[in-house]
Backbone as XML, in Angstrom:
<?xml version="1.0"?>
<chain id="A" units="angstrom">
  <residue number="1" name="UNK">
    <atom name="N" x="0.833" y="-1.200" z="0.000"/>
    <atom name="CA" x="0.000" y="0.000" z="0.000"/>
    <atom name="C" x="0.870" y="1.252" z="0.000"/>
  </residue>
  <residue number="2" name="UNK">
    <atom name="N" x="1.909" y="1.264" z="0.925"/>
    <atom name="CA" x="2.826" y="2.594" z="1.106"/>
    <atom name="C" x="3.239" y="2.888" z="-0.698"/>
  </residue>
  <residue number="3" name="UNK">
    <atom name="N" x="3.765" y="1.768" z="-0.860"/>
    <atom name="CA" x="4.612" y="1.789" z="-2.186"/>
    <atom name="C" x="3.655" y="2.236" z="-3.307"/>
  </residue>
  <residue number="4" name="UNK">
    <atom name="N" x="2.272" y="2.055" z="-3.472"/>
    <atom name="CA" x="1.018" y="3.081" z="-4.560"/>
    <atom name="C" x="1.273" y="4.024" z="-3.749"/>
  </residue>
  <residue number="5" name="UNK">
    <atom name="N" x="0.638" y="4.244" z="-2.909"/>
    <atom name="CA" x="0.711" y="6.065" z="-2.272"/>
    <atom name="C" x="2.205" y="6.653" z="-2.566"/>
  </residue>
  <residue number="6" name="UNK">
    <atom name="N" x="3.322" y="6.089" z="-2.671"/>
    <atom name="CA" x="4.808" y="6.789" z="-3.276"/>
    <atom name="C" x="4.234" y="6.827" z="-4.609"/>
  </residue>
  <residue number="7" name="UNK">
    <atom name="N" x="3.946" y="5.583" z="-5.356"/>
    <atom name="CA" x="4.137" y="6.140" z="-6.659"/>
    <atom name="C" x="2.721" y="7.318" z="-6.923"/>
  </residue>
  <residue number="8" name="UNK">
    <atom name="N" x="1.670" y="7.170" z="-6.438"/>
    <atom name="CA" x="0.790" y="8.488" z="-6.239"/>
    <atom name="C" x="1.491" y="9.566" z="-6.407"/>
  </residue>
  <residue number="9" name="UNK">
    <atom name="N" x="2.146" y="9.832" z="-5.360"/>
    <atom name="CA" x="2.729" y="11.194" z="-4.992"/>
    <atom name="C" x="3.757" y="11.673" z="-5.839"/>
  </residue>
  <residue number="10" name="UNK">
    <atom name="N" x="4.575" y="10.445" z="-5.837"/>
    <atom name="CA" x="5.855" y="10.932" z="-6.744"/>
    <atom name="C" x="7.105" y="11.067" z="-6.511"/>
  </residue>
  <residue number="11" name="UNK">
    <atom name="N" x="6.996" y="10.703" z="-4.664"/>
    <atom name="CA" x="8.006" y="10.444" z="-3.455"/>
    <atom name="C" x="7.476" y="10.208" z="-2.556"/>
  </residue>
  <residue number="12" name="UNK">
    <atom name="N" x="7.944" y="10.298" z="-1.655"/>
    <atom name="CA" x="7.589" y="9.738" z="0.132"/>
    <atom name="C" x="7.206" y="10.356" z="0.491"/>
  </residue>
  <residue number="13" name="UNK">
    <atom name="N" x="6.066" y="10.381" z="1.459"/>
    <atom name="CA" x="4.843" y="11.267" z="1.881"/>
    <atom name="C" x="5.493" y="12.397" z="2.498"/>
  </residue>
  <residue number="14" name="UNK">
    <atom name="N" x="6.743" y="12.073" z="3.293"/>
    <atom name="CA" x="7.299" y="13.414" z="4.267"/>
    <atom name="C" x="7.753" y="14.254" z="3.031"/>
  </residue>
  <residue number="15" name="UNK">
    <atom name="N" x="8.899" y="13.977" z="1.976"/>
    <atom name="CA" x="9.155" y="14.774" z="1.321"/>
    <atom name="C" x="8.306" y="15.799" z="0.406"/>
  </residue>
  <residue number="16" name="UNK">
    <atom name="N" x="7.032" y="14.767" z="0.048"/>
    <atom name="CA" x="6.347" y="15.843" z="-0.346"/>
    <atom name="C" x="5.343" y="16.904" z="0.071"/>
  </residue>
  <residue number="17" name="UNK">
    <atom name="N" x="5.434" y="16.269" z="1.483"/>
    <atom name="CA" x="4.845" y="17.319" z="2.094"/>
    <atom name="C" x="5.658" y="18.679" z="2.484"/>
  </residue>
  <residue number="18" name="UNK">
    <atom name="N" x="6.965" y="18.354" z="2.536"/>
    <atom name="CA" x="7.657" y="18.927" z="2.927"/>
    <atom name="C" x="7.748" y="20.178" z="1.487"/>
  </residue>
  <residue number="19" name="UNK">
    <atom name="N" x="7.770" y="19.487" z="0.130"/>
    <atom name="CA" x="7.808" y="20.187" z="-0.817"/>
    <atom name="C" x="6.406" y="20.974" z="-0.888"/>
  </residue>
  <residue number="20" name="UNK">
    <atom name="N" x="5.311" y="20.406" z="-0.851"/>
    <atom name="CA" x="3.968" y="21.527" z="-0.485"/>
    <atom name="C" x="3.946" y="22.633" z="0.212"/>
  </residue>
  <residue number="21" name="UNK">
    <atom name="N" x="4.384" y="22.113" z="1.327"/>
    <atom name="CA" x="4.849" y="23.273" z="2.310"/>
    <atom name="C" x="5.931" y="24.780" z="2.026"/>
  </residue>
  <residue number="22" name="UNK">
    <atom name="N" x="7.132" y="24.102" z="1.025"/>
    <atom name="CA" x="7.713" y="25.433" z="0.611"/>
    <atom name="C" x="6.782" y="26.060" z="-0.975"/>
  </residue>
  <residue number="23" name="UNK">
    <atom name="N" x="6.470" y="25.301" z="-1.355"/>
    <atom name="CA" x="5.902" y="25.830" z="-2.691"/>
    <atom name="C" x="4.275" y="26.769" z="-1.735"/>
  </residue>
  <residue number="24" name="UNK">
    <atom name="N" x="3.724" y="26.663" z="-1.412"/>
    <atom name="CA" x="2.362" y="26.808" z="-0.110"/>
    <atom name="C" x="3.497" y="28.206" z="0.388"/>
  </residue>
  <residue number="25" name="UNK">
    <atom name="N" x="4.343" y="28.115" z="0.848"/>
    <atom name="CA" x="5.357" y="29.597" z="1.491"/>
    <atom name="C" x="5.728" y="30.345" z="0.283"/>
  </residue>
  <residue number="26" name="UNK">
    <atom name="N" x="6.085" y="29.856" z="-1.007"/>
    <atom name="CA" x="6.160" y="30.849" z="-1.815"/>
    <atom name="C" x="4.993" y="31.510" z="-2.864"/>
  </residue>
  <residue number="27" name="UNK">
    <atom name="N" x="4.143" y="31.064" z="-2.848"/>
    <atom name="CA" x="2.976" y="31.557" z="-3.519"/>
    <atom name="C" x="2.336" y="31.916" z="-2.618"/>
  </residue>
  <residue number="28" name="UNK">
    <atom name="N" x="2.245" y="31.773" z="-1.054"/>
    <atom name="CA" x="1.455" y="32.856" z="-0.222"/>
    <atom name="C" x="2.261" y="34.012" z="-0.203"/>
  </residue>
  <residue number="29" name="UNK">
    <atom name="N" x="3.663" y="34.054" z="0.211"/>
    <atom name="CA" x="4.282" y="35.703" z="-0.206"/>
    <atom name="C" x="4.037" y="36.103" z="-1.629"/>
  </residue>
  <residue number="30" name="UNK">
    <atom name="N" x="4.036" y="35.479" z="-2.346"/>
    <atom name="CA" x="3.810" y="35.847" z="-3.736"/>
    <atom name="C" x="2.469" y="36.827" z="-3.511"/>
  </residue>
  <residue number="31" name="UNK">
    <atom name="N" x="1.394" y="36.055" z="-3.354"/>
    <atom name="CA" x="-0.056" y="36.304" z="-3.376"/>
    <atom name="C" x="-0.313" y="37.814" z="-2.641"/>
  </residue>
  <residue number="32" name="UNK">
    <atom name="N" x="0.612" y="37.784" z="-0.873"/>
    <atom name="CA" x="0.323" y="38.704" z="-0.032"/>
    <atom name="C" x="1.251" y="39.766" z="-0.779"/>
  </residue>
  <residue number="33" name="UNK">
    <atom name="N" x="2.024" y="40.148" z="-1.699"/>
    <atom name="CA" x="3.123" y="41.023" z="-1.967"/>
    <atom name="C" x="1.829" y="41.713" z="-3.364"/>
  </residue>
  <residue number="34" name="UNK">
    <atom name="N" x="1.426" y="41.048" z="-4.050"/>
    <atom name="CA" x="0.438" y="40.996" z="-4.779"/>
    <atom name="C" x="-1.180" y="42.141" z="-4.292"/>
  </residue>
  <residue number="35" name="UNK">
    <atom name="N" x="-1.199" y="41.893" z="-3.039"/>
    <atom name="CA" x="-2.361" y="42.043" z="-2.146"/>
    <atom name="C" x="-3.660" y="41.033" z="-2.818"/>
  </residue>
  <residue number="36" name="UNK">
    <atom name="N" x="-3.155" y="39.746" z="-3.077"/>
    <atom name="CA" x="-4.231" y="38.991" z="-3.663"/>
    <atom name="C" x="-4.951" y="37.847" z="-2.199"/>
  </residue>
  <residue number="37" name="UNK">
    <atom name="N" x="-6.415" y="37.783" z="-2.654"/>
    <atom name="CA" x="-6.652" y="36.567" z="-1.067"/>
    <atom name="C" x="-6.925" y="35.832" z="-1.889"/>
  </residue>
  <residue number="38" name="UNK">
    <atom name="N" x="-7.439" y="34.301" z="-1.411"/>
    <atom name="CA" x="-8.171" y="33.201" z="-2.101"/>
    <atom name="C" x="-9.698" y="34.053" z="-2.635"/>
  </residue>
  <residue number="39" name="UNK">
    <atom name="N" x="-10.695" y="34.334" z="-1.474"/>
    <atom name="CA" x="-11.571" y="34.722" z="-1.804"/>
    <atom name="C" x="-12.027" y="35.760" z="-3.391"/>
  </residue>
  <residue number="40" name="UNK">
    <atom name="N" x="-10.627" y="36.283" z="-3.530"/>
    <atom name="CA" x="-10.603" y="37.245" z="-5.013"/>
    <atom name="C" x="-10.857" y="36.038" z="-5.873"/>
  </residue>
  <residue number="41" name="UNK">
    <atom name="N" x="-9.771" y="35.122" z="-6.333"/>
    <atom name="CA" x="-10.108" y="34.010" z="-7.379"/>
    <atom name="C" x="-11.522" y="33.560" z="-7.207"/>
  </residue>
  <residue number="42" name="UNK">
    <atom name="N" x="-12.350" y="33.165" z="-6.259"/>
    <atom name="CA" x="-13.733" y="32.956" z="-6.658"/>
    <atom name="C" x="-14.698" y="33.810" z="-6.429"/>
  </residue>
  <residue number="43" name="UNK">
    <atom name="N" x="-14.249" y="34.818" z="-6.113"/>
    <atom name="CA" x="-15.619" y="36.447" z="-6.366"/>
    <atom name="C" x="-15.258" y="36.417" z="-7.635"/>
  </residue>
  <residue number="44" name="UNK">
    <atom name="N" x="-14.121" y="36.371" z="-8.462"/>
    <atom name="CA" x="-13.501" y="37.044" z="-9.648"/>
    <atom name="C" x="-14.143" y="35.830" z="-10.858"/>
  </residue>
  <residue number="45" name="UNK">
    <atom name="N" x="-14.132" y="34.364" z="-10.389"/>
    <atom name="CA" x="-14.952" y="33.258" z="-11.490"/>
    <atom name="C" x="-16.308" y="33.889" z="-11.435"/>
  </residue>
  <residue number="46" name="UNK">
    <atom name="N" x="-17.291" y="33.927" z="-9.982"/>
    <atom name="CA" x="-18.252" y="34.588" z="-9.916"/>
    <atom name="C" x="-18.823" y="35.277" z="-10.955"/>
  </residue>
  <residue number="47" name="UNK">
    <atom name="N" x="-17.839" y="36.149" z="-10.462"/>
    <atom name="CA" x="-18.267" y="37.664" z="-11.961"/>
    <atom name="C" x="-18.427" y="37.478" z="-12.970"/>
  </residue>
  <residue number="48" name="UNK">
    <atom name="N" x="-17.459" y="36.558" z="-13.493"/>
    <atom name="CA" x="-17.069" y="36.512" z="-15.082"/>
    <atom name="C" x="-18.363" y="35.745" z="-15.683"/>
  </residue>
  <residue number="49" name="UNK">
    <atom name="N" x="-18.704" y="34.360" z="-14.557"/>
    <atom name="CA" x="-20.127" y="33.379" z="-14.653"/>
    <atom name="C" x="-21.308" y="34.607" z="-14.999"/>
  </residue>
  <residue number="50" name="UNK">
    <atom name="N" x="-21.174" y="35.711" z="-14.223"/>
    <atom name="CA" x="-22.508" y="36.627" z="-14.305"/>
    <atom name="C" x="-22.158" y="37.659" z="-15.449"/>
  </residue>
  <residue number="51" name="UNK">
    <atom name="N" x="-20.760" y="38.151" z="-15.529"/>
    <atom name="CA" x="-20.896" y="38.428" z="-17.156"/>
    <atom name="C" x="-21.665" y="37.836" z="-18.479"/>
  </residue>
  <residue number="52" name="UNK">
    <atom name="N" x="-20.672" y="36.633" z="-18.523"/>
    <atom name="CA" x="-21.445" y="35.792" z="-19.169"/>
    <atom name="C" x="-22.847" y="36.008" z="-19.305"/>
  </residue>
  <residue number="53" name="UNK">
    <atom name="N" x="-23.193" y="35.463" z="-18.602"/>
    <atom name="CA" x="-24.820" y="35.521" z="-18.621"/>
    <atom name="C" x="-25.536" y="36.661" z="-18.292"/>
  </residue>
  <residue number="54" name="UNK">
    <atom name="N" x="-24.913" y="37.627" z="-18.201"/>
    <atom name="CA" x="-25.824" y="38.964" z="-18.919"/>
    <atom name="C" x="-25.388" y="39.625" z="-20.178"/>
  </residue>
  <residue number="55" name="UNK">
    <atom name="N" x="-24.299" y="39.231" z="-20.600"/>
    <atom name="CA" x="-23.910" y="39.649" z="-21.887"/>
    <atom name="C" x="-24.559" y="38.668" z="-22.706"/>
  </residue>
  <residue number="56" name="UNK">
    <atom name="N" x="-25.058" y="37.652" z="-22.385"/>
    <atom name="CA" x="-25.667" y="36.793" z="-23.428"/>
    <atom name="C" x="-24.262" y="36.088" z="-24.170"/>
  </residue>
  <residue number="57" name="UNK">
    <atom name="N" x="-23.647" y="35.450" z="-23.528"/>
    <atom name="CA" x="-22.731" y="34.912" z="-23.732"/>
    <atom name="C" x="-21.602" y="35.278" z="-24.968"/>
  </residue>
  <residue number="58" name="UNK">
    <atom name="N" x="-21.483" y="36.611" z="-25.221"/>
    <atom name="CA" x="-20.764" y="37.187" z="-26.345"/>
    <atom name="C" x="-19.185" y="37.471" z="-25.795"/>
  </residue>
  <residue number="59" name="UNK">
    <atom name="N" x="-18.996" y="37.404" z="-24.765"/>
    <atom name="CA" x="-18.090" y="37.362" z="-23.585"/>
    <atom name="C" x="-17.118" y="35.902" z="-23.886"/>
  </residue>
  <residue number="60" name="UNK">
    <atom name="N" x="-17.729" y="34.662" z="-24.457"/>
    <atom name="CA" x="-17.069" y="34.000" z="-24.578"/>
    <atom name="C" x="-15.862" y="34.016" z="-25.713"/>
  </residue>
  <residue number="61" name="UNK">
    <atom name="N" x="-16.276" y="34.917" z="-26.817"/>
    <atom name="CA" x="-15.175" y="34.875" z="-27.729"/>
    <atom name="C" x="-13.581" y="35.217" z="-27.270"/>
  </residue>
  <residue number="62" name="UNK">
    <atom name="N" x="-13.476" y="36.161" z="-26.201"/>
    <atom name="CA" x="-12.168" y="36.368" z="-25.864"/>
    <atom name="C" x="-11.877" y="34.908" z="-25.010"/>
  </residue>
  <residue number="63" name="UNK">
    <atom name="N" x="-12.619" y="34.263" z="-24.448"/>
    <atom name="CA" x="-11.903" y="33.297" z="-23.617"/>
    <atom name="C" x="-11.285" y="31.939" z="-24.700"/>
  </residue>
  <residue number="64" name="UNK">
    <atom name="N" x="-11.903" y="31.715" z="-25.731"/>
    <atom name="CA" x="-11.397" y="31.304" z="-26.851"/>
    <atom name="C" x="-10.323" y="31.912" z="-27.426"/>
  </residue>
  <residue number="65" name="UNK">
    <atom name="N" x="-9.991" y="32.426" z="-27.484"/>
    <atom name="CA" x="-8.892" y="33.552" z="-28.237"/>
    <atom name="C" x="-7.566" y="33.413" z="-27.298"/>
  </residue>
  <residue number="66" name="UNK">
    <atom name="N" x="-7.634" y="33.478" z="-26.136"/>
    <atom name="CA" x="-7.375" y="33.323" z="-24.889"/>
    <atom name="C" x="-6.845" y="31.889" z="-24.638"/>
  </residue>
  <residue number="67" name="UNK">
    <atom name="N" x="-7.629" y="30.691" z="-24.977"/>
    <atom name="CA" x="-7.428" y="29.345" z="-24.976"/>
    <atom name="C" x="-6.566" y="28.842" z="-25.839"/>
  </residue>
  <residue number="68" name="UNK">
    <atom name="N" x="-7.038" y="29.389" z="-27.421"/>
    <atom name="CA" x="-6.234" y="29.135" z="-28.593"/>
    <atom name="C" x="-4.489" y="29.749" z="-28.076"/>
  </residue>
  <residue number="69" name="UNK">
    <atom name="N" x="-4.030" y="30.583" z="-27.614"/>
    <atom name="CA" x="-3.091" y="31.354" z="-27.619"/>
    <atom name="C" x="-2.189" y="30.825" z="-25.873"/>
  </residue>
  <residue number="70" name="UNK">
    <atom name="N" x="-3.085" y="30.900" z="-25.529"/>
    <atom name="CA" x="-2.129" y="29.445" z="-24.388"/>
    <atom name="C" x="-1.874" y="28.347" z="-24.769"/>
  </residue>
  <residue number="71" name="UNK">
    <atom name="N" x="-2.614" y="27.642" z="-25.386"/>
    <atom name="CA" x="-2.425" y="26.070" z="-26.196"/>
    <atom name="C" x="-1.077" y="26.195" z="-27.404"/>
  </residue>
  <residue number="72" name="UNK">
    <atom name="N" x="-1.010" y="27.191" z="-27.813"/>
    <atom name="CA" x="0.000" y="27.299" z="-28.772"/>
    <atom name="C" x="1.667" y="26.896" z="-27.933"/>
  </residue>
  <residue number="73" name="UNK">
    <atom name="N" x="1.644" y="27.434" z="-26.583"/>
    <atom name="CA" x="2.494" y="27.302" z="-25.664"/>
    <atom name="C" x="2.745" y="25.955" z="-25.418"/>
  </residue>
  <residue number="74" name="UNK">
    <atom name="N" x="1.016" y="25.816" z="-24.426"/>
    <atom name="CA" x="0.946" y="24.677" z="-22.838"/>
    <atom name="C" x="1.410" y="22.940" z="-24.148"/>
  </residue>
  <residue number="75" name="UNK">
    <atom name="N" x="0.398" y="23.148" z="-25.100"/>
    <atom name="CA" x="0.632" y="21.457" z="-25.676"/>
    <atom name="C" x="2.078" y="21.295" z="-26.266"/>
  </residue>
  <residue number="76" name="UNK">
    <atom name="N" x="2.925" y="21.756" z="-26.782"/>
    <atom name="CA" x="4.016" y="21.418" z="-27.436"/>
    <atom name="C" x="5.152" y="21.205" z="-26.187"/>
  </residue>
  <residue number="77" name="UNK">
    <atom name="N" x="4.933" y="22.256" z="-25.268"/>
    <atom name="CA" x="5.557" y="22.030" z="-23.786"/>
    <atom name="C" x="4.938" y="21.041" z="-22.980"/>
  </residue>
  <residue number="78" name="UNK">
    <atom name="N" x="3.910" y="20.155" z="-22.793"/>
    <atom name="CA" x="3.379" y="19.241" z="-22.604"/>
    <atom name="C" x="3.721" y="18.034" z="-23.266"/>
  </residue>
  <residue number="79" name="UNK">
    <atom name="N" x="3.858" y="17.961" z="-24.839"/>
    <atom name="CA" x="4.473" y="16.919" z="-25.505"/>
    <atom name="C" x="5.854" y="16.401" z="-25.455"/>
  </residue>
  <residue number="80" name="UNK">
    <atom name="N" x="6.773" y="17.917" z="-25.428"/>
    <atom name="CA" x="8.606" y="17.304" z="-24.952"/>
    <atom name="C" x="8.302" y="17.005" z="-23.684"/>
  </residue>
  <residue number="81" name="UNK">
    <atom name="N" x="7.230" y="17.394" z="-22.581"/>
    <atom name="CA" x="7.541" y="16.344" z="-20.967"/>
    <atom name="C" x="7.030" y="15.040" z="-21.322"/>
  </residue>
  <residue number="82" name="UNK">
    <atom name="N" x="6.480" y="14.877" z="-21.894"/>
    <atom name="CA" x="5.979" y="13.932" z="-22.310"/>
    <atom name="C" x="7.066" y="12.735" z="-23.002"/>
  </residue>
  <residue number="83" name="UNK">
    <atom name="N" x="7.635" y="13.256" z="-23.942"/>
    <atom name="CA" x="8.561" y="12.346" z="-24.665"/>
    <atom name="C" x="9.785" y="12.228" z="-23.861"/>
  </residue>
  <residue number="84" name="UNK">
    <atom name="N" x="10.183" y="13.056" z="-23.347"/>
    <atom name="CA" x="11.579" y="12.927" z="-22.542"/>
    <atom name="C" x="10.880" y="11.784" z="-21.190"/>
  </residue>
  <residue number="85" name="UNK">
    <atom name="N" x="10.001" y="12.345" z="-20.750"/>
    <atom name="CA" x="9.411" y="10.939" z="-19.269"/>
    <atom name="C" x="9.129" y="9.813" z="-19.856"/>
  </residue>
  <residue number="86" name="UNK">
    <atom name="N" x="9.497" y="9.924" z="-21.112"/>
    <atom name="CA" x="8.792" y="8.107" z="-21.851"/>
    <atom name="C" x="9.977" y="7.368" z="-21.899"/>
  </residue>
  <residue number="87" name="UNK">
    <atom name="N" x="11.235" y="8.287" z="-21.990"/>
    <atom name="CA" x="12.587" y="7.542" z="-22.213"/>
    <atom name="C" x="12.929" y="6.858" z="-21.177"/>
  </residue>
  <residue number="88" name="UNK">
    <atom name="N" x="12.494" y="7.245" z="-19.818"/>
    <atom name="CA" x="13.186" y="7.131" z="-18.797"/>
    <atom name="C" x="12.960" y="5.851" z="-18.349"/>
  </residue>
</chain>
């Protein structure tokens, strides 16, 4: 059982907690230097849900535009992790 929960994780439960914990310390200074809270990210989906739907969904064309133009990035950088973790 231990040995699925490692390969789950990706290491041993202490280490990665231990790694949560500094990544969790640098994106909360990040966030507080920012003046950002959690609560902003879901007032801020909120909004956009009620844009939407009072604009009559014409609002969606930029998030497409938006999608197309990250994907140009995220999949080709997704495919070399991909091929290099297949070698291994």
């Amino acid at each position: 059982m231990s040995d699925q929960v490692n390969k789950f994780l990706g290491d041993s439960v202490g280490r990665t907690l231990v790694k949560l914990l500094v990544v969790s310390l640098i994106v909360g200074f990040i966030m507080a230097v920012f003046g950002w809270a959690p609560l902003d990210f879901i007032y801020g989906f909120r909004n956009f849900v009620l844009e939407v739907w009072h604009r009559g969904f014409s609002a969606l064309g930029r998030v497409g535009d938006y999608l197309l133009l990250g994907a140009t990035i995220v999949i080709p950088v997704f495919l070399l992790i991909r091929l290099f973790s297949y070698r291994r």
